[in-house]
PDB file of C-alpha atoms and ligand atoms in Angstrom:
ATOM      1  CA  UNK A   6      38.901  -2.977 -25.464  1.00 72.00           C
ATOM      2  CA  UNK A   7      39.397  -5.176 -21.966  1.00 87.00           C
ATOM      3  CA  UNK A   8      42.046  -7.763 -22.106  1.00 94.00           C
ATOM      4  CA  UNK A   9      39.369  -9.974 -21.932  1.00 95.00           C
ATOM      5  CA  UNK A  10      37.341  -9.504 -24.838  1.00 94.00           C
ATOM      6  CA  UNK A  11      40.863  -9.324 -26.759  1.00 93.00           C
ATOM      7  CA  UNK A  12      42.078 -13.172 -25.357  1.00 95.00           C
ATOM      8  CA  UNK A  13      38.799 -13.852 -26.341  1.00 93.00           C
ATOM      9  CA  UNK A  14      39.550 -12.761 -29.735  1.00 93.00           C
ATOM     10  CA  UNK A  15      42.260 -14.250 -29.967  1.00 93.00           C
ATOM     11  CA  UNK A  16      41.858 -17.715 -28.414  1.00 93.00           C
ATOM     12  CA  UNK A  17      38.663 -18.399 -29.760  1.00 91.00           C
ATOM     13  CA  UNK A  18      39.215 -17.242 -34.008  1.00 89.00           C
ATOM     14  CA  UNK A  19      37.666 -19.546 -35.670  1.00 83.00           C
ATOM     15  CA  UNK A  20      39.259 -17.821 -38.837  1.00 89.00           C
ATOM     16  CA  UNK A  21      42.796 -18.744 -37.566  1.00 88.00           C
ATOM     17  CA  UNK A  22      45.035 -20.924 -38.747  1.00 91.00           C
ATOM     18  CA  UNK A  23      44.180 -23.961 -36.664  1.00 89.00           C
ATOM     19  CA  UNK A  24      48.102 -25.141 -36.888  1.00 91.00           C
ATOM     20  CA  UNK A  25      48.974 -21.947 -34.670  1.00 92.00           C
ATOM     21  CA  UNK A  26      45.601 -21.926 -32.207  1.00 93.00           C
ATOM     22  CA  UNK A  27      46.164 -25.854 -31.783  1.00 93.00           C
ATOM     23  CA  UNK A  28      49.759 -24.824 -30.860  1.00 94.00           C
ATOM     24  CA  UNK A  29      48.763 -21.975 -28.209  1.00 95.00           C
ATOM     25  CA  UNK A  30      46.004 -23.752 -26.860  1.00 95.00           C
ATOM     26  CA  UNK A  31      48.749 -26.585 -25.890  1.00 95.00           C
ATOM     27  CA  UNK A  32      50.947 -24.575 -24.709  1.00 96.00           C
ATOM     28  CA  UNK A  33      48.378 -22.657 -22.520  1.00 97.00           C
ATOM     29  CA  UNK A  34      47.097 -26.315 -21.133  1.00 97.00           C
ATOM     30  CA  UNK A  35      50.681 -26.663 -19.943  1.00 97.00           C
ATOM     31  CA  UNK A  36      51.315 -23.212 -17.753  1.00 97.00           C
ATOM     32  CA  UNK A  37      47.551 -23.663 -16.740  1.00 98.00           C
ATOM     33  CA  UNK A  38      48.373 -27.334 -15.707  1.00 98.00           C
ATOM     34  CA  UNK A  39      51.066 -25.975 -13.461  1.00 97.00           C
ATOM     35  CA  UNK A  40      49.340 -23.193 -11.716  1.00 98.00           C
ATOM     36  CA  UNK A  41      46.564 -25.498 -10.914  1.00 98.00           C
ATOM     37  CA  UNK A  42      49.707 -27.622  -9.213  1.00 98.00           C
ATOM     38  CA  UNK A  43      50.587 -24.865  -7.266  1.00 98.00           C
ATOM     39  CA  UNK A  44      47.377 -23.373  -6.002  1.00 98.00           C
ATOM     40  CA  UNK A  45      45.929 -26.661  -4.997  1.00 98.00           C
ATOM     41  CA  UNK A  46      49.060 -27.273  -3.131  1.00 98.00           C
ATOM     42  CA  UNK A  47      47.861 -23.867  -0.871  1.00 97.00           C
ATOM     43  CA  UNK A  48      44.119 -24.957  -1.707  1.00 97.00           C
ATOM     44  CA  UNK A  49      43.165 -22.341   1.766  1.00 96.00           C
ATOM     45  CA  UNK A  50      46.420 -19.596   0.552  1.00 97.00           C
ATOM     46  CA  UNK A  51      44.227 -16.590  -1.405  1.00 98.00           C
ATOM     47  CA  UNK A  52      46.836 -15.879  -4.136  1.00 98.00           C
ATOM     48  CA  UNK A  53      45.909 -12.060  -4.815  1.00 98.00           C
ATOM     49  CA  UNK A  54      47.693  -8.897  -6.960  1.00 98.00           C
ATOM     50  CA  UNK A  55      47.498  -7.076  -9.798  1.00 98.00           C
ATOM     51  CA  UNK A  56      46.740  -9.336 -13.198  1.00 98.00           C
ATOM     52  CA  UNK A  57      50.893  -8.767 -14.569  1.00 98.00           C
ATOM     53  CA  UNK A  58      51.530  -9.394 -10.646  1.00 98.00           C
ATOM     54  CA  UNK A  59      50.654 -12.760 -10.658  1.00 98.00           C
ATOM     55  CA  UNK A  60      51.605 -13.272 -14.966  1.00 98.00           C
ATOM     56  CA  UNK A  61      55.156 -12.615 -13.570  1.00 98.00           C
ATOM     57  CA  UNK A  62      54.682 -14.796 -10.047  1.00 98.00           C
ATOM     58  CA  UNK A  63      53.364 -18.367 -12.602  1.00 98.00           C
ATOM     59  CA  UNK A  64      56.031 -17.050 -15.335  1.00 98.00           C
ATOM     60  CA  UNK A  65      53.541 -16.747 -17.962  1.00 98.00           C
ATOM     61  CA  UNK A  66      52.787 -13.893 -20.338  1.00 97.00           C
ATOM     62  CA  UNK A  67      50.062 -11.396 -19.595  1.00 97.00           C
ATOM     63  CA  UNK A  68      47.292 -12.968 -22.419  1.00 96.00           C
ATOM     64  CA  UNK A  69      48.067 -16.068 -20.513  1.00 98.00           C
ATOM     65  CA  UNK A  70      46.809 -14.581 -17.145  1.00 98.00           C
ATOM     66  CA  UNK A  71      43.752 -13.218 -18.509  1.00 98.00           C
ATOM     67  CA  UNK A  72      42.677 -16.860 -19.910  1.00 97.00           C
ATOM     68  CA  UNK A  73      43.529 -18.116 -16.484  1.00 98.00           C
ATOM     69  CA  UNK A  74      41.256 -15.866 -15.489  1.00 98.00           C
ATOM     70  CA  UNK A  75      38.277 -16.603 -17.802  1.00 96.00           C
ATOM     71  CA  UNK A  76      39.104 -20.109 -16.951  1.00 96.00           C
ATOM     72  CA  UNK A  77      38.962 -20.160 -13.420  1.00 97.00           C
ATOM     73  CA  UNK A  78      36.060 -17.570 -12.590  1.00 97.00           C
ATOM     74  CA  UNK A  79      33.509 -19.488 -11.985  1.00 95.00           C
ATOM     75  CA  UNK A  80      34.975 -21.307  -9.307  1.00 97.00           C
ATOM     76  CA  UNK A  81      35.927 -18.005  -7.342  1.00 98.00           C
ATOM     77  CA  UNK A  82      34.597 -17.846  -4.202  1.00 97.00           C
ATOM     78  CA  UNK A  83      34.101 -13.782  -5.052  1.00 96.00           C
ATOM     79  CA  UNK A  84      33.972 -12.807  -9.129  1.00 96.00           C
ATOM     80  CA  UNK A  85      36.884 -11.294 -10.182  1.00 96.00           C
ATOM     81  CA  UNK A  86      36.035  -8.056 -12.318  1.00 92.00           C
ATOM     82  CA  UNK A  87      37.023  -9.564 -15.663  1.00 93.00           C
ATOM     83  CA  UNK A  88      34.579  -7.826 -17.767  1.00 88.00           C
ATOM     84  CA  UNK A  89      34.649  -4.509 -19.746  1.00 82.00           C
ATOM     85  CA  UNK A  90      38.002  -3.255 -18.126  1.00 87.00           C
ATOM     86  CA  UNK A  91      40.159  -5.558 -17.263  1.00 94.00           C
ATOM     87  CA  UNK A  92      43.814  -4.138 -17.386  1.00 95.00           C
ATOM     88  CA  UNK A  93      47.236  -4.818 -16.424  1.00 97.00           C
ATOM     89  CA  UNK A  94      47.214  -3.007 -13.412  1.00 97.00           C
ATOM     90  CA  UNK A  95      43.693  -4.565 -11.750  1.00 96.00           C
ATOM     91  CA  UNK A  96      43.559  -6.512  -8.638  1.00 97.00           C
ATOM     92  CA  UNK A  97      42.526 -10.250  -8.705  1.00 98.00           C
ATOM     93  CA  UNK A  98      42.035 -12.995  -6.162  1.00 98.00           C
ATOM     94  CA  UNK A  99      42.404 -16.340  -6.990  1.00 98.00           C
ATOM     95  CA  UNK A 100      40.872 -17.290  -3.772  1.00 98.00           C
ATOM     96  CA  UNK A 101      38.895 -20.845  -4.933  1.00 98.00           C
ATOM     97  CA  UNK A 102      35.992 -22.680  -3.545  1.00 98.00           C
ATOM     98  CA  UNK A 103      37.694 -26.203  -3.558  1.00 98.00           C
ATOM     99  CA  UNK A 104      34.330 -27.994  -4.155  1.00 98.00           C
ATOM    100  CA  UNK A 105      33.431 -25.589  -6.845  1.00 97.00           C
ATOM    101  CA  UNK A 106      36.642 -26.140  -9.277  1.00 98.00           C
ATOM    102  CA  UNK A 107      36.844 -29.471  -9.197  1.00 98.00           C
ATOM    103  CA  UNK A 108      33.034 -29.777 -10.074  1.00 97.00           C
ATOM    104  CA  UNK A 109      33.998 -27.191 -13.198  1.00 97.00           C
ATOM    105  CA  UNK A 110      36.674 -29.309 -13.849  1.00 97.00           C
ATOM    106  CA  UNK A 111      35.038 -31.953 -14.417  1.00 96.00           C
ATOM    107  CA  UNK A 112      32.314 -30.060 -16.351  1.00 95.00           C
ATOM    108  CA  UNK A 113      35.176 -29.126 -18.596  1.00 94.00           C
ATOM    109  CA  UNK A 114      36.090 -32.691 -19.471  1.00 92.00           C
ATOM    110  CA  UNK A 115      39.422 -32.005 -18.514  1.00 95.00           C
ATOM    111  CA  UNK A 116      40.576 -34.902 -16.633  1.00 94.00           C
ATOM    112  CA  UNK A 117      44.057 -33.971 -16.767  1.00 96.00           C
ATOM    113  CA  UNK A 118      43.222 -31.059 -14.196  1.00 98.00           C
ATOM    114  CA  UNK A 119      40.641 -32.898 -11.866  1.00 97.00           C
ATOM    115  CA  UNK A 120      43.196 -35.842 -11.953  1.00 97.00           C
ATOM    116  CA  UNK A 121      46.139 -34.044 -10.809  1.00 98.00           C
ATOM    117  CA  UNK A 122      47.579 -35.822  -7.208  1.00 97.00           C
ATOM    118  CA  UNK A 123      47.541 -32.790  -5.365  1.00 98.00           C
ATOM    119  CA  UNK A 124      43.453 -32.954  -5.386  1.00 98.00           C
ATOM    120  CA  UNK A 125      44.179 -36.441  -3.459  1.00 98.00           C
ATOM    121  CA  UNK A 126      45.168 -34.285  -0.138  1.00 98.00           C
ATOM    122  CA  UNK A 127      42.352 -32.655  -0.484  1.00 98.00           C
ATOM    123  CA  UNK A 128      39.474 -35.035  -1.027  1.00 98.00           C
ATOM    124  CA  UNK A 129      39.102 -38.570  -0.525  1.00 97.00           C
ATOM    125  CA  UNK A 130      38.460 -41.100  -3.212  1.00 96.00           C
ATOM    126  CA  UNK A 131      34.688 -40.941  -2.032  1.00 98.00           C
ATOM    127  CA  UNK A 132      34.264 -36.738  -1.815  1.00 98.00           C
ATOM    128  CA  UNK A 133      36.144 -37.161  -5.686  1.00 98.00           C
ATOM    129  CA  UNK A 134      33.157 -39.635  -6.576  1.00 98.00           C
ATOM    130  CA  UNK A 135      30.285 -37.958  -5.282  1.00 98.00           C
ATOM    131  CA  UNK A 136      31.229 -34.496  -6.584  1.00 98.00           C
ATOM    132  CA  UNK A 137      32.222 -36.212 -10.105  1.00 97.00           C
ATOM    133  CA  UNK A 138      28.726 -37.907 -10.376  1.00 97.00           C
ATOM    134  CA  UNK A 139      26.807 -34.604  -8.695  1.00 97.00           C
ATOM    135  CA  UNK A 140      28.334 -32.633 -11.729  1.00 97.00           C
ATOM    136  CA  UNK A 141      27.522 -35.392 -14.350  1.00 95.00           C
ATOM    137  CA  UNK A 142      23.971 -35.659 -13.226  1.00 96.00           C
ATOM    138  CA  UNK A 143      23.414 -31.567 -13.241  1.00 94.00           C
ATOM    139  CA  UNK A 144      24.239 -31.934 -17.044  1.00 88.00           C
ATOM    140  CA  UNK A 145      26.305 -28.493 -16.842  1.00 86.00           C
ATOM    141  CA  UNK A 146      28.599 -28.722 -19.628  1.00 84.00           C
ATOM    142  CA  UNK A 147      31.671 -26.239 -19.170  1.00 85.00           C
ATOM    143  CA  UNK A 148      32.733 -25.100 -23.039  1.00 82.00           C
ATOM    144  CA  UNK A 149      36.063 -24.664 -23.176  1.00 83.00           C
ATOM    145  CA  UNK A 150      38.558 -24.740 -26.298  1.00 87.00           C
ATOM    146  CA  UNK A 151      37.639 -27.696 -29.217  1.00 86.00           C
ATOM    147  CA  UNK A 152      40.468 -30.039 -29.065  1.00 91.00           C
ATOM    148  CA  UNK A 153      40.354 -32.568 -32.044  1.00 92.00           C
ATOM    149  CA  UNK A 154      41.556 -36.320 -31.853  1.00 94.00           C
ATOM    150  CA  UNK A 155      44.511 -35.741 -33.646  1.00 94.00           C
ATOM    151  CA  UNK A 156      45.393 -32.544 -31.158  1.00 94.00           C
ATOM    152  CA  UNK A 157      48.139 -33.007 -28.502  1.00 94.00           C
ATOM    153  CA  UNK A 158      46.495 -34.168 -25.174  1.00 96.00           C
ATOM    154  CA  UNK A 159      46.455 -30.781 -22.965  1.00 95.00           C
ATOM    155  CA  UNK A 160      48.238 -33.070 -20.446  1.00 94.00           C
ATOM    156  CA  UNK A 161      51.607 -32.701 -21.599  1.00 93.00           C
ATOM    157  CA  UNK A 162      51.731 -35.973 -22.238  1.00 94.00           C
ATOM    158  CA  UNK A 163      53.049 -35.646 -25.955  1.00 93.00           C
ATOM    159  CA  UNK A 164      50.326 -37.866 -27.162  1.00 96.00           C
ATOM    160  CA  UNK A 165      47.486 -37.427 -29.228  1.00 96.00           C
ATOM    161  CA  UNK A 166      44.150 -36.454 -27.453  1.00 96.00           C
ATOM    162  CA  UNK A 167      42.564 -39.446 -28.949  1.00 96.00           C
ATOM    163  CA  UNK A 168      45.031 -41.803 -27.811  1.00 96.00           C
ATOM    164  CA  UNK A 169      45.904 -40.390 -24.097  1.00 96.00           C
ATOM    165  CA  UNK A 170      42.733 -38.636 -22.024  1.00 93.00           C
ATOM    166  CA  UNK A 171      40.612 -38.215 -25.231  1.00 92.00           C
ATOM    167  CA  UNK A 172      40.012 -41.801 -25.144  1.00 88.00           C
ATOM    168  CA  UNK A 173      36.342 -41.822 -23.420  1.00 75.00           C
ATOM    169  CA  UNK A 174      35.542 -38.343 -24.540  1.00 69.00           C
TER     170      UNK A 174
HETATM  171 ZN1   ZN B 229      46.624 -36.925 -21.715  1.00 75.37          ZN
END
């Protein structure tokens, strides 16, 4: 089995006990919060090594990687091989197209991640606009984890999702 398919198992159990999931998930939004920090402070840097490589550059345990990984491949400016095989050892780039994550980002309803300052450098308020309405209009819905009302907001904030960036979701 890839280390894909078994985050996938994992992250997405549906059998679980919600308690624990609800727990990782938060604690994944957190260390995936923070790489996003760092990368889009290098937005033009291509970040690139083995999968445990770069778990041990962002601090974070392997599982984590992978779900980075899921996470961001769609906004890859070349696929990483996630599929079938992915292993410890496999090299991965994290080299983004800038227009393409934020878009997904926004697909994703996570406005915690297409909010974050650092974006500000890289856009303007009216490149931020435009992309944010282009991806509403395409109706492309990026389906990430379920996070209920009562959840903590993936922000960190240490609010509820309902009461922090859940509000117009
Ligand atoms: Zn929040």
């Amino acid at each position: 089995m890839g280390l894909l398919e078994e985050w996938h198992k994992k992250a997405y159990n549906e059998k679980a006990d919600r308690n624990a999931l609800t727990k990782m998930w938060n604690d994944y939004f957190q260390k995936e919060k923070g790489i996003y920090e760092q990368l889009l402070k290098n937005p033009d840097e291509e970040v690139k090594g083995t999968v445990q490589e770069l778990a041990d550059k962002y601090g974070i345990s392997l599982e984590y990687m992978v779900g980075f990984l899921d996470g961001i491949q769609e906004s890859l400016k070349t696929p990483n091989p996630i599929e079938d095989t992915l292993a410890a050892d496999t090299v991965v780039s994290l080299a983004f197209d800038k227009e393409k994550l934020y878009k997904n980002m926004v697909a994703a309803d996570a406005t915690w991640l297409y909010g974050l300052e650092q974006w500000n450098k890289i856009f303007d308020r009216e490149e931020q606009h435009r992309m944010y309405l282009e991806q509403k209009k395409s109706g492309t819905i990026v389906k990430g984890p379920k996070i209920y009302p009562n959840d903590p907001c993936p922000c960190g904030s240490g609010k509820k999702y309902k009461k922090c960036h859940g509000r117009n979701v």
